[in-house]
Amino acid sequence: MRTHRWQKSSYSGEGNACLYVSAPDGATIRLRESDEPDTILTTNPTALRALIRSAKAGQLDCLGEG
């Protein structure tokens, strides 16, 4: 099994809910949360940029409503 070099987000602080990112090449980005380290989301820079842009614009706020 290949080991990825994970970097902890600077916004995670020192708590247990930390986000880690790994970018082994320019085309792939992997994300994982410290609570579920075996669950890895794989995406690309374009899709991640669109997700972040949508979150910042508040377009995802309705997803938490139930």
mmCIF file of N, CA and C in Angstrom:
data_model
loop_
_atom_site.group_PDB
_atom_site.id
_atom_site.type_symbol
_atom_site.label_atom_id
_atom_site.label_comp_id
_atom_site.label_asym_id
_atom_site.label_seq_id
_atom_site.Cartn_x
_atom_site.Cartn_y
_atom_site.Cartn_z
ATOM 1 N N MET A 1 0.825 -1.173 0.000
ATOM 2 C CA MET A 1 0.000 0.000 0.000
ATOM 3 C C MET A 1 0.877 1.246 0.000
ATOM 4 N N ARG A 2 0.529 2.202 -0.840
ATOM 5 C CA ARG A 2 1.307 3.423 -0.947
ATOM 6 C C ARG A 2 0.977 4.378 0.198
ATOM 7 N N THR A 3 1.988 4.987 0.755
ATOM 8 C CA THR A 3 1.807 5.954 1.832
ATOM 9 C C THR A 3 1.759 7.352 1.234
ATOM 10 N N HIS A 4 0.754 8.110 1.626
ATOM 11 C CA HIS A 4 0.611 9.480 1.144
ATOM 12 C C HIS A 4 1.217 10.439 2.163
ATOM 13 N N ARG A 5 1.753 11.545 1.668
ATOM 14 C CA ARG A 5 2.259 12.591 2.548
ATOM 15 C C ARG A 5 1.093 13.531 2.840
ATOM 16 N N TRP A 6 0.605 13.485 4.062
ATOM 17 C CA TRP A 6 -0.553 14.274 4.468
ATOM 18 C C TRP A 6 -0.115 15.556 5.145
ATOM 19 N N GLN A 7 -0.783 16.661 4.811
ATOM 20 C CA GLN A 7 -0.536 17.947 5.456
ATOM 21 C C GLN A 7 -1.816 18.364 6.171
ATOM 22 N N LYS A 8 -1.687 18.736 7.412
ATOM 23 C CA LYS A 8 -2.830 19.170 8.206
ATOM 24 C C LYS A 8 -3.202 20.604 7.839
ATOM 25 N N SER A 9 -4.485 20.859 7.675
ATOM 26 C CA SER A 9 -4.958 22.203 7.374
ATOM 27 C C SER A 9 -4.597 23.157 8.505
ATOM 28 N N SER A 10 -4.174 24.346 8.143
ATOM 29 C CA SER A 10 -3.824 25.345 9.155
ATOM 30 C C SER A 10 -5.058 25.844 9.898
ATOM 31 N N TYR A 11 -6.250 25.612 9.362
ATOM 32 C CA TYR A 11 -7.492 26.009 10.017
ATOM 33 C C TYR A 11 -7.982 24.968 11.020
ATOM 34 N N SER A 12 -7.353 23.802 11.064
ATOM 35 C CA SER A 12 -7.805 22.727 11.939
ATOM 36 C C SER A 12 -7.477 22.958 13.406
ATOM 37 N N GLY A 13 -6.455 23.718 13.691
ATOM 38 C CA GLY A 13 -6.079 23.958 15.082
ATOM 39 C C GLY A 13 -5.535 22.696 15.733
ATOM 40 N N GLU A 14 -5.744 22.575 17.038
ATOM 41 C CA GLU A 14 -5.215 21.443 17.793
ATOM 42 C C GLU A 14 -6.292 20.454 18.222
ATOM 43 N N GLY A 15 -7.512 20.621 17.764
ATOM 44 C CA GLY A 15 -8.609 19.735 18.162
ATOM 45 C C GLY A 15 -8.570 18.391 17.447
ATOM 46 N N ASN A 16 -9.623 17.616 17.644
ATOM 47 C CA ASN A 16 -9.715 16.295 17.040
ATOM 48 C C ASN A 16 -10.290 16.303 15.638
ATOM 49 N N ALA A 17 -11.044 17.321 15.264
ATOM 50 C CA ALA A 17 -11.682 17.397 13.953
ATOM 51 C C ALA A 17 -10.749 18.109 12.981
ATOM 52 N N CYS A 18 -9.760 17.391 12.494
ATOM 53 C CA CYS A 18 -8.753 17.987 11.627
ATOM 54 C C CYS A 18 -8.914 17.502 10.194
ATOM 55 N N LEU A 19 -8.666 18.390 9.252
ATOM 56 C CA LEU A 19 -8.701 18.053 7.836
ATOM 57 C C LEU A 19 -7.262 17.933 7.346
ATOM 58 N N TYR A 20 -7.004 16.856 6.610
ATOM 59 C CA TYR A 20 -5.685 16.623 6.037
ATOM 60 C C TYR A 20 -5.799 16.578 4.524
ATOM 61 N N VAL A 21 -4.777 17.052 3.835
ATOM 62 C CA VAL A 21 -4.758 17.058 2.379
ATOM 63 C C VAL A 21 -3.460 16.431 1.886
ATOM 64 N N SER A 22 -3.570 15.716 0.766
ATOM 65 C CA SER A 22 -2.416 15.124 0.116
ATOM 66 C C SER A 22 -2.551 15.394 -1.379
ATOM 67 N N ALA A 23 -1.497 15.899 -1.988
ATOM 68 C CA ALA A 23 -1.501 16.179 -3.420
ATOM 69 C C ALA A 23 -0.276 15.525 -4.048
ATOM 70 N N PRO A 24 -0.387 14.225 -4.354
ATOM 71 C CA PRO A 24 0.777 13.493 -4.852
ATOM 72 C C PRO A 24 1.242 13.941 -6.231
ATOM 73 N N ASP A 25 0.349 14.561 -6.999
ATOM 74 C CA ASP A 25 0.714 15.096 -8.308
ATOM 75 C C ASP A 25 -0.180 16.304 -8.587
ATOM 76 N N GLY A 26 -0.030 16.943 -9.694
ATOM 77 C CA GLY A 26 -0.809 18.133 -9.980
ATOM 78 C C GLY A 26 -2.250 17.871 -10.378
ATOM 79 N N ALA A 27 -2.613 16.608 -10.585
ATOM 80 C CA ALA A 27 -3.950 16.280 -11.070
ATOM 81 C C ALA A 27 -4.852 15.666 -10.010
ATOM 82 N N THR A 28 -4.306 15.266 -8.880
ATOM 83 C CA THR A 28 -5.075 14.555 -7.862
ATOM 84 C C THR A 28 -4.915 15.229 -6.501
ATOM 85 N N ILE A 29 -6.038 15.388 -5.811
ATOM 86 C CA ILE A 29 -6.025 15.905 -4.443
ATOM 87 C C ILE A 29 -6.813 14.925 -3.586
ATOM 88 N N ARG A 30 -6.230 14.538 -2.457
ATOM 89 C CA ARG A 30 -6.899 13.630 -1.523
ATOM 90 C C ARG A 30 -7.160 14.363 -0.217
ATOM 91 N N LEU A 31 -8.363 14.157 0.322
ATOM 92 C CA LEU A 31 -8.756 14.782 1.580
ATOM 93 C C LEU A 31 -9.203 13.702 2.549
ATOM 94 N N ARG A 32 -8.888 13.877 3.817
ATOM 95 C CA ARG A 32 -9.377 12.965 4.848
ATOM 96 C C ARG A 32 -9.571 13.749 6.138
ATOM 97 N N GLU A 33 -10.399 13.212 6.999
ATOM 98 C CA GLU A 33 -10.665 13.811 8.299
ATOM 99 C C GLU A 33 -10.018 12.939 9.365
ATOM 100 N N SER A 34 -9.537 13.547 10.421
ATOM 101 C CA SER A 34 -8.840 12.790 11.455
ATOM 102 C C SER A 34 -9.746 11.766 12.135
ATOM 103 N N ASP A 35 -11.064 12.044 12.196
ATOM 104 C CA ASP A 35 -11.996 11.096 12.825
ATOM 105 C C ASP A 35 -12.187 9.824 12.007
ATOM 106 N N GLU A 36 -12.001 9.912 10.686
ATOM 107 C CA GLU A 36 -12.182 8.770 9.776
ATOM 108 C C GLU A 36 -10.995 8.693 8.815
ATOM 109 N N PRO A 37 -9.805 8.386 9.299
ATOM 110 C CA PRO A 37 -8.613 8.447 8.448
ATOM 111 C C PRO A 37 -8.595 7.443 7.296
ATOM 112 N N ASP A 38 -9.403 6.390 7.367
ATOM 113 C CA ASP A 38 -9.433 5.416 6.278
ATOM 114 C C ASP A 38 -10.387 5.820 5.165
ATOM 115 N N THR A 39 -11.194 6.851 5.389
ATOM 116 C CA THR A 39 -12.097 7.364 4.367
ATOM 117 C C THR A 39 -11.420 8.532 3.679
ATOM 118 N N ILE A 40 -11.133 8.375 2.396
ATOM 119 C CA ILE A 40 -10.385 9.376 1.647
ATOM 120 C C ILE A 40 -11.216 9.832 0.447
ATOM 121 N N LEU A 41 -11.399 11.132 0.328
ATOM 122 C CA LEU A 41 -12.076 11.735 -0.808
ATOM 123 C C LEU A 41 -11.012 12.119 -1.827
ATOM 124 N N THR A 42 -11.183 11.655 -3.058
ATOM 125 C CA THR A 42 -10.241 11.978 -4.119
ATOM 126 C C THR A 42 -10.926 12.902 -5.118
ATOM 127 N N THR A 43 -10.248 13.984 -5.463
ATOM 128 C CA THR A 43 -10.809 14.960 -6.392
ATOM 129 C C THR A 43 -9.677 15.560 -7.223
ATOM 130 N N ASN A 44 -10.001 16.589 -7.972
ATOM 131 C CA ASN A 44 -8.982 17.284 -8.758
ATOM 132 C C ASN A 44 -9.042 18.771 -8.407
ATOM 133 N N PRO A 45 -8.030 19.538 -8.771
ATOM 134 C CA PRO A 45 -7.990 20.948 -8.389
ATOM 135 C C PRO A 45 -9.195 21.753 -8.864
ATOM 136 N N THR A 46 -9.684 21.497 -10.059
ATOM 137 C CA THR A 46 -10.819 22.250 -10.595
ATOM 138 C C THR A 46 -12.077 22.006 -9.779
ATOM 139 N N ALA A 47 -12.373 20.758 -9.465
ATOM 140 C CA ALA A 47 -13.568 20.411 -8.695
ATOM 141 C C ALA A 47 -13.462 20.939 -7.258
ATOM 142 N N LEU A 48 -12.292 20.850 -6.650
ATOM 143 C CA LEU A 48 -12.115 21.353 -5.288
ATOM 144 C C LEU A 48 -12.274 22.871 -5.248
ATOM 145 N N ARG A 49 -11.733 23.548 -6.239
ATOM 146 C CA ARG A 49 -11.874 24.999 -6.317
ATOM 147 C C ARG A 49 -13.355 25.390 -6.428
ATOM 148 N N ALA A 50 -14.129 24.658 -7.245
ATOM 149 C CA ALA A 50 -15.564 24.938 -7.393
ATOM 150 C C ALA A 50 -16.307 24.693 -6.084
ATOM 151 N N LEU A 51 -15.948 23.627 -5.352
ATOM 152 C CA LEU A 51 -16.579 23.335 -4.069
ATOM 153 C C LEU A 51 -16.299 24.453 -3.057
ATOM 154 N N ILE A 52 -15.060 24.875 -2.968
ATOM 155 C CA ILE A 52 -14.687 25.932 -2.030
ATOM 156 C C ILE A 52 -15.381 27.245 -2.396
ATOM 157 N N ARG A 53 -15.416 27.558 -3.679
ATOM 158 C CA ARG A 53 -16.080 28.783 -4.132
ATOM 159 C C ARG A 53 -17.573 28.758 -3.768
ATOM 160 N N SER A 54 -18.233 27.613 -3.965
ATOM 161 C CA SER A 54 -19.656 27.470 -3.626
ATOM 162 C C SER A 54 -19.885 27.607 -2.126
ATOM 163 N N ALA A 55 -19.006 27.004 -1.329
ATOM 164 C CA ALA A 55 -19.138 27.082 0.133
ATOM 165 C C ALA A 55 -18.970 28.523 0.607
ATOM 166 N N LYS A 56 -17.979 29.223 0.072
ATOM 167 C CA LYS A 56 -17.746 30.611 0.467
ATOM 168 C C LYS A 56 -18.910 31.517 0.075
ATOM 169 N N ALA A 57 -19.590 31.190 -1.018
ATOM 170 C CA ALA A 57 -20.710 32.002 -1.496
ATOM 171 C C ALA A 57 -22.010 31.668 -0.770
ATOM 172 N N GLY A 58 -21.975 30.653 0.125
ATOM 173 C CA GLY A 58 -23.162 30.282 0.880
ATOM 174 C C GLY A 58 -24.117 29.383 0.122
ATOM 175 N N GLN A 59 -23.694 28.884 -1.020
ATOM 176 C CA GLN A 59 -24.558 28.055 -1.853
ATOM 177 C C GLN A 59 -24.793 26.660 -1.281
ATOM 178 N N LEU A 60 -24.041 26.269 -0.270
ATOM 179 C CA LEU A 60 -24.186 24.941 0.326
ATOM 180 C C LEU A 60 -24.848 24.991 1.691
ATOM 181 N N ASP A 61 -25.214 26.174 2.150
ATOM 182 C CA ASP A 61 -25.804 26.324 3.484
ATOM 183 C C ASP A 61 -27.088 25.504 3.649
ATOM 184 N N CYS A 62 -27.850 25.351 2.596
ATOM 185 C CA CYS A 62 -29.114 24.630 2.673
ATOM 186 C C CYS A 62 -28.924 23.127 2.891
ATOM 187 N N LEU A 63 -27.737 22.600 2.705
ATOM 188 C CA LEU A 63 -27.495 21.159 2.862
ATOM 189 C C LEU A 63 -27.608 20.732 4.309
ATOM 190 N N GLY A 64 -27.405 21.632 5.241
ATOM 191 C CA GLY A 64 -27.508 21.305 6.662
ATOM 192 C C GLY A 64 -28.926 21.401 7.199
ATOM 193 N N GLU A 65 -29.831 21.898 6.398
ATOM 194 C CA GLU A 65 -31.221 22.037 6.824
ATOM 195 C C GLU A 65 -31.946 20.723 6.608
ATOM 196 N N GLY A 66 -32.830 20.398 7.505
ATOM 197 C CA GLY A 66 -33.411 19.098 7.347
ATOM 198 C C GLY A 66 -34.825 18.958 7.546
#
